CSV table of C-alpha atoms in Angstrom, one decimal:
chain,number,residue,atom,x,y,z
A,987,MET,CA,18.0,-6.5,13.3
A,988,LEU,CA,16.1,-5.9,16.5
A,989,PRO,CA,19.1,-4.4,18.4
A,990,ALA,CA,19.7,-2.1,15.4
A,991,ILE,CA,16.1,-0.8,15.6
A,992,GLY,CA,16.5,-0.4,19.3
A,993,LEU,CA,19.5,1.8,18.7
A,994,ILE,CA,17.5,3.9,16.2
A,995,ILE,CA,14.7,4.5,18.7
A,996,GLY,CA,17.1,5.2,21.6
A,997,ALA,CA,19.1,7.7,19.4
A,998,LEU,CA,15.9,9.6,18.5
A,999,SER,CA,15.0,9.8,22.2
A,1000,VAL,CA,18.4,10.8,23.5
A,1001,THR,CA,19.1,13.4,20.8
A,1002,GLY,CA,15.8,15.0,21.1
A,1003,LEU,CA,14.7,14.4,17.5
A,1004,VAL,CA,11.5,12.9,18.8
A,1005,GLY,CA,10.2,16.5,19.4
A,1006,SER,CA,11.5,18.0,16.1
A,1007,ILE,CA,11.2,15.2,13.5
A,1008,ALA,CA,7.6,16.3,12.6
A,1009,THR,CA,8.8,19.8,11.8
A,1010,ASP,CA,11.9,18.5,10.0
A,1011,LEU,CA,9.7,16.3,7.7
A,1012,VAL,CA,7.5,19.2,6.8
A,1013,LEU,CA,10.5,21.4,5.9
A,1014,LEU,CA,12.1,18.6,3.9
A,1015,ALA,CA,8.9,18.0,2.0
A,1016,GLY,CA,8.8,21.7,1.0
A,1017,GLY,CA,5.0,21.8,1.2
A,1018,ASN,CA,4.6,18.8,-1.1
A,1019,VAL,CA,1.9,16.5,0.4
A,1020,TYR,CA,3.0,13.5,-1.6
A,1021,ALA,CA,6.7,13.8,-0.7
A,1022,LEU,CA,5.5,14.1,2.9
A,1023,LEU,CA,3.4,11.0,2.6
A,1024,LEU,CA,6.3,9.0,1.1
A,1025,MET,CA,8.7,10.2,3.9
A,1026,GLY,CA,6.0,9.4,6.4
A,1027,ALA,CA,5.6,5.9,5.1
A,1028,ALA,CA,9.3,5.3,5.1
A,1029,THR,CA,9.6,6.7,8.7
A,1030,SER,CA,6.7,4.6,9.9
A,1031,PHE,CA,8.1,1.5,8.2
A,1032,ILE,CA,11.6,1.9,9.8
A,1033,LEU,CA,10.3,2.8,13.3
A,1034,GLY,CA,7.7,0.0,13.1
A,1035,MET,CA,10.4,-2.7,12.6
A,1036,GLY,CA,10.9,-4.8,15.7
A,1037,MET,CA,8.2,-3.1,17.7
A,1038,THR,CA,4.7,-4.4,18.6
A,1039,VAL,CA,1.9,-2.7,16.6
A,1040,THR,CA,0.6,-0.9,19.6
A,1041,ALA,CA,4.0,0.5,20.7
A,1042,ALA,CA,4.8,1.5,17.1
A,1043,TYR,CA,1.5,3.3,16.7
A,1044,VAL,CA,1.8,5.2,19.9
A,1045,PHE,CA,5.3,6.3,19.1
A,1046,LEU,CA,4.4,7.3,15.5
A,1047,ALA,CA,1.2,9.0,16.6
A,1048,ILE,CA,3.3,11.4,18.7
A,1049,VAL,CA,6.2,11.8,16.4
A,1050,LEU,CA,4.8,11.7,12.9
A,1051,ALA,CA,1.0,12.3,12.9
A,1052,PRO,CA,1.2,16.1,13.6
A,1053,SER,CA,3.3,16.7,10.5
A,1054,LEU,CA,0.8,14.9,8.3
A,1055,VAL,CA,-2.3,16.6,9.9
A,1056,THR,CA,-0.5,20.0,9.5
A,1057,ALA,CA,-0.4,19.3,5.8
A,1058,GLY,CA,-4.2,19.4,5.7
A,1059,LEU,CA,-4.8,15.6,5.6
A,1060,ASP,CA,-7.8,14.0,7.4
A,1061,PRO,CA,-6.7,13.2,11.1
A,1062,MET,CA,-8.4,9.8,11.2
A,1063,ALA,CA,-6.9,8.8,7.8
A,1064,VAL,CA,-3.5,10.0,9.0
A,1065,HIS,CA,-3.6,7.8,12.1
A,1066,MET,CA,-4.8,4.8,10.0
A,1067,PHE,CA,-1.9,5.6,7.6
A,1068,ILE,CA,0.8,5.4,10.2
A,1069,LEU,CA,-0.8,2.3,11.8
A,1070,TYR,CA,-0.8,0.5,8.4
A,1071,TRP,CA,2.8,1.5,7.6
A,1072,GLY,CA,4.0,0.8,11.1
A,1073,MET,CA,2.9,-2.8,10.9
A,1074,LEU,CA,4.0,-3.5,7.3
A,1075,SER,CA,7.4,-4.7,8.4
A,1076,TYR,CA,5.6,-7.7,9.8
A,1077,ILE,CA,5.3,-9.1,6.3
A,1078,THR,CA,8.2,-7.3,4.6
A,1079,PRO,CA,11.7,-8.9,4.4
A,1080,PRO,CA,14.2,-8.7,5.9
A,1081,VAL,CA,12.3,-8.2,9.2
A,1082,ALA,CA,8.9,-10.0,8.4
A,1083,LEU,CA,8.4,-11.2,12.0
A,1084,GLY,CA,4.9,-12.5,11.2
A,1085,ALA,CA,6.0,-14.3,8.1
A,1086,PHE,CA,9.1,-15.8,9.8
A,1087,ALA,CA,6.9,-17.1,12.6
A,1088,ALA,CA,4.6,-18.7,10.0
A,1089,ALA,CA,7.6,-20.2,8.3
A,1090,THR,CA,8.3,-22.5,11.3
A,1091,ILE,CA,4.7,-23.8,11.0
A,1092,SER,CA,4.6,-24.2,7.2
A,1093,GLY,CA,8.1,-25.6,7.0
A,1094,ALA,CA,9.1,-23.0,4.4
A,1095,THR,CA,12.3,-21.0,4.6
A,1096,PRO,CA,12.0,-17.7,6.4
A,1097,MET,CA,12.8,-15.5,3.4
A,1098,GLN,CA,10.5,-17.6,1.2
A,1099,ALA,CA,7.7,-17.1,3.6
A,1100,GLY,CA,8.5,-13.4,3.8
A,1101,PHE,CA,8.4,-12.8,0.1
A,1102,SER,CA,5.2,-14.9,-0.2
A,1103,ALA,CA,3.6,-12.8,2.5
A,1104,MET,CA,4.7,-9.6,0.7
A,1105,ARG,CA,3.2,-10.8,-2.6
A,1106,LEU,CA,-0.1,-11.9,-1.0
A,1107,GLY,CA,-0.4,-8.6,0.9
A,1108,SER,CA,0.9,-6.3,-1.9
A,1109,ILE,CA,-2.4,-4.3,-1.9
A,1110,ILE,CA,-1.7,-3.2,1.6
A,1111,TYR,CA,1.2,-1.1,0.4
A,1112,PHE,CA,-1.2,1.0,-1.7
A,1113,ILE,CA,-4.3,1.2,0.5
A,1114,PRO,CA,-2.9,3.7,3.1
A,1115,PHE,CA,-2.2,6.2,0.3
A,1116,PHE,CA,-5.7,5.7,-1.1
A,1117,PHE,CA,-7.6,6.4,2.0
A,1118,VAL,CA,-5.4,9.3,3.0
A,1119,LEU,CA,-6.2,10.9,-0.4
A,1120,GLU,CA,-9.9,9.9,-0.2
A,1121,PRO,CA,-11.2,9.7,3.4
A,1122,ALA,CA,-14.5,8.2,2.0
A,1123,LEU,CA,-12.6,4.9,1.9
A,1124,ILE,CA,-12.7,4.9,5.7
A,1125,LEU,CA,-16.4,5.9,5.6
A,1126,ASN,CA,-15.8,9.6,6.2
A,1127,GLY,CA,-17.9,11.3,3.6
A,1128,ALA,CA,-21.3,11.5,1.9
A,1129,PRO,CA,-23.1,8.1,1.5
A,1130,MET,CA,-23.1,8.2,-2.3
A,1131,GLN,CA,-19.4,9.2,-2.4
A,1132,ILE,CA,-18.6,6.4,0.0
A,1133,ALA,CA,-20.5,3.8,-2.1
A,1134,VAL,CA,-18.9,4.9,-5.4
A,1135,VAL,CA,-15.3,5.0,-4.0
A,1136,LEU,CA,-15.6,1.7,-2.2
A,1137,ALA,CA,-17.1,0.0,-5.3
A,1138,SER,CA,-14.2,1.1,-7.5
A,1139,ALA,CA,-11.7,0.3,-4.8
A,1140,LEU,CA,-13.0,-3.2,-4.5
A,1141,ALA,CA,-12.9,-3.7,-8.2
A,1142,GLY,CA,-9.3,-2.5,-8.2
A,1143,VAL,CA,-8.3,-4.7,-5.3
A,1144,LEU,CA,-9.8,-7.7,-7.2
A,1145,LEU,CA,-7.7,-7.0,-10.2
A,1146,ILE,CA,-4.6,-6.5,-8.1
A,1147,ALA,CA,-5.2,-9.7,-6.2
A,1148,SER,CA,-5.9,-11.6,-9.4
A,1149,SER,CA,-2.7,-10.4,-11.0
A,1150,THR,CA,-0.5,-11.4,-8.0
A,1151,GLN,CA,-2.2,-14.8,-7.8
A,1152,GLY,CA,-2.3,-15.4,-11.5
A,1153,TYR,CA,-6.0,-16.2,-11.5
A,1154,LEU,CA,-9.2,-14.2,-12.2
A,1155,ILE,CA,-12.7,-15.4,-11.5
A,1156,GLY,CA,-14.5,-15.9,-14.8
A,1157,TYR,CA,-11.3,-15.6,-16.8
A,1158,GLY,CA,-9.2,-18.4,-15.5
A,1159,THR,CA,-5.4,-18.6,-15.0
A,1160,PHE,CA,-3.0,-16.2,-16.6
A,1161,GLY,CA,-0.6,-19.0,-17.5
A,1162,ASP,CA,3.2,-19.1,-17.3
A,1163,GLY,CA,6.0,-17.6,-19.1
A,1164,ALA,CA,7.1,-14.0,-20.1
A,1165,MET,CA,3.8,-13.2,-21.9
A,1166,ALA,CA,1.7,-14.2,-18.9
A,1167,MET,CA,3.9,-12.2,-16.6
A,1168,ALA,CA,3.5,-9.1,-18.9
A,1169,VAL,CA,-0.3,-9.6,-18.7
A,1170,ARG,CA,-0.2,-9.8,-14.9
A,1171,VAL,CA,1.9,-6.6,-14.8
A,1172,ILE,CA,-0.6,-4.8,-17.0
A,1173,VAL,CA,-3.6,-6.0,-15.0
A,1174,PHE,CA,-1.9,-5.0,-11.8
A,1175,ALA,CA,-1.3,-1.5,-13.1
A,1176,GLY,CA,-5.0,-1.3,-14.2
A,1177,GLY,CA,-6.1,-2.4,-10.8
A,1178,VAL,CA,-4.0,0.2,-9.1
A,1179,LEU,CA,-5.5,2.9,-11.3
A,1180,PHE,CA,-9.0,1.5,-10.8
A,1181,ALA,CA,-8.6,1.7,-7.0
A,1182,PHE,CA,-6.9,5.1,-7.1
A,1183,PRO,CA,-9.4,7.7,-5.7
A,1184,GLY,CA,-8.1,10.6,-7.7
A,1185,SER,CA,-6.3,13.7,-6.7
A,1186,GLU,CA,-6.9,17.3,-7.5
A,1187,ASP,CA,-3.2,18.2,-7.0
A,1188,MET,CA,-2.2,15.6,-9.6
A,1189,GLY,CA,-4.9,16.7,-11.9
A,1190,ILE,CA,-6.5,13.2,-12.0
A,1191,GLY,CA,-10.1,12.9,-11.1
A,1192,HIS,CA,-11.7,9.7,-9.7
A,1193,TRP,CA,-13.5,8.8,-12.9
A,1194,ASP,CA,-10.4,9.6,-15.0
A,1195,ALA,CA,-8.5,7.0,-12.9
A,1196,VAL,CA,-11.3,4.5,-13.1
A,1197,LEU,CA,-11.6,4.8,-16.9
A,1198,ALA,CA,-7.8,4.6,-17.4
A,1199,GLY,CA,-7.7,1.5,-15.1
A,1200,ALA,CA,-10.5,-0.2,-16.9
A,1201,VAL,CA,-8.9,0.4,-20.3
A,1202,ILE,CA,-5.5,-0.8,-19.2
A,1203,ALA,CA,-6.9,-3.9,-17.4
A,1204,ALA,CA,-9.1,-4.7,-20.5
A,1205,ILE,CA,-6.0,-4.4,-22.7
A,1206,GLY,CA,-4.1,-6.7,-20.5
A,1207,LEU,CA,-6.9,-9.3,-20.3
A,1208,GLY,CA,-7.5,-9.1,-24.0
A,1209,PHE,CA,-3.8,-9.6,-24.7
A,1210,GLY,CA,-3.9,-12.6,-22.4
A,1211,LEU,CA,-6.8,-14.2,-24.3
A,1212,LEU,CA,-5.1,-13.6,-27.6
A,1213,THR,CA,-1.8,-15.2,-26.5
A,1214,ARG,CA,-3.8,-18.1,-25.0
A,1215,LYS,CA,-5.5,-18.7,-28.4
A,1216,LEU,CA,-2.3,-18.4,-30.3
A,1217,ALA,CA,-0.5,-20.8,-28.0
A,1218,PRO,CA,0.3,-24.2,-29.6
A,1219,GLY,CA,-2.0,-27.0,-28.4
């Protein structure tokens, strides 16, 4: 895997795409900020594989950041975005260098450790998009706005973490089986909406997302309680 990534980096440098990839991404996105973010995330993830975090960030800050800033996104949030996505390969199979190193200590198989790390860190795949859409999440905004957005984001992260772990404080375990898995999926979706800062382009305000997330999470938890009561024994 590492030689293959080295070939990708070398090919970008030799062909001169390093200087034009930012413009190419903007043209491919067609002015759509969300498409540009998705392509930026994929580019950061691929180029971040097999490289140290510092080297990946420096490379991506030169190659990718200008295209995202040109789209009107907050510069600090953009650099945090590419830093996050540049290091996500450390916990994402098939690379998962950090998880594979931990596997030798824990005694687990490398792929098992990689998927466990991916599950435990699942919220990290969403956070970069959240603070790019709402810079208040990185403390760039009015104090009241920062407090409100952070509070809803923390509640959403709690729901997401609880769904991936199968346990919620004050609620207990979600149980096992297909019903419990359905409850966890619903709570996960509610947590994502709860933490979503809203977007004017998508026509979804912050409070609309919070309300939708709260309703969906409540439905999931209520369904879980109902199935728990109806379960035999």
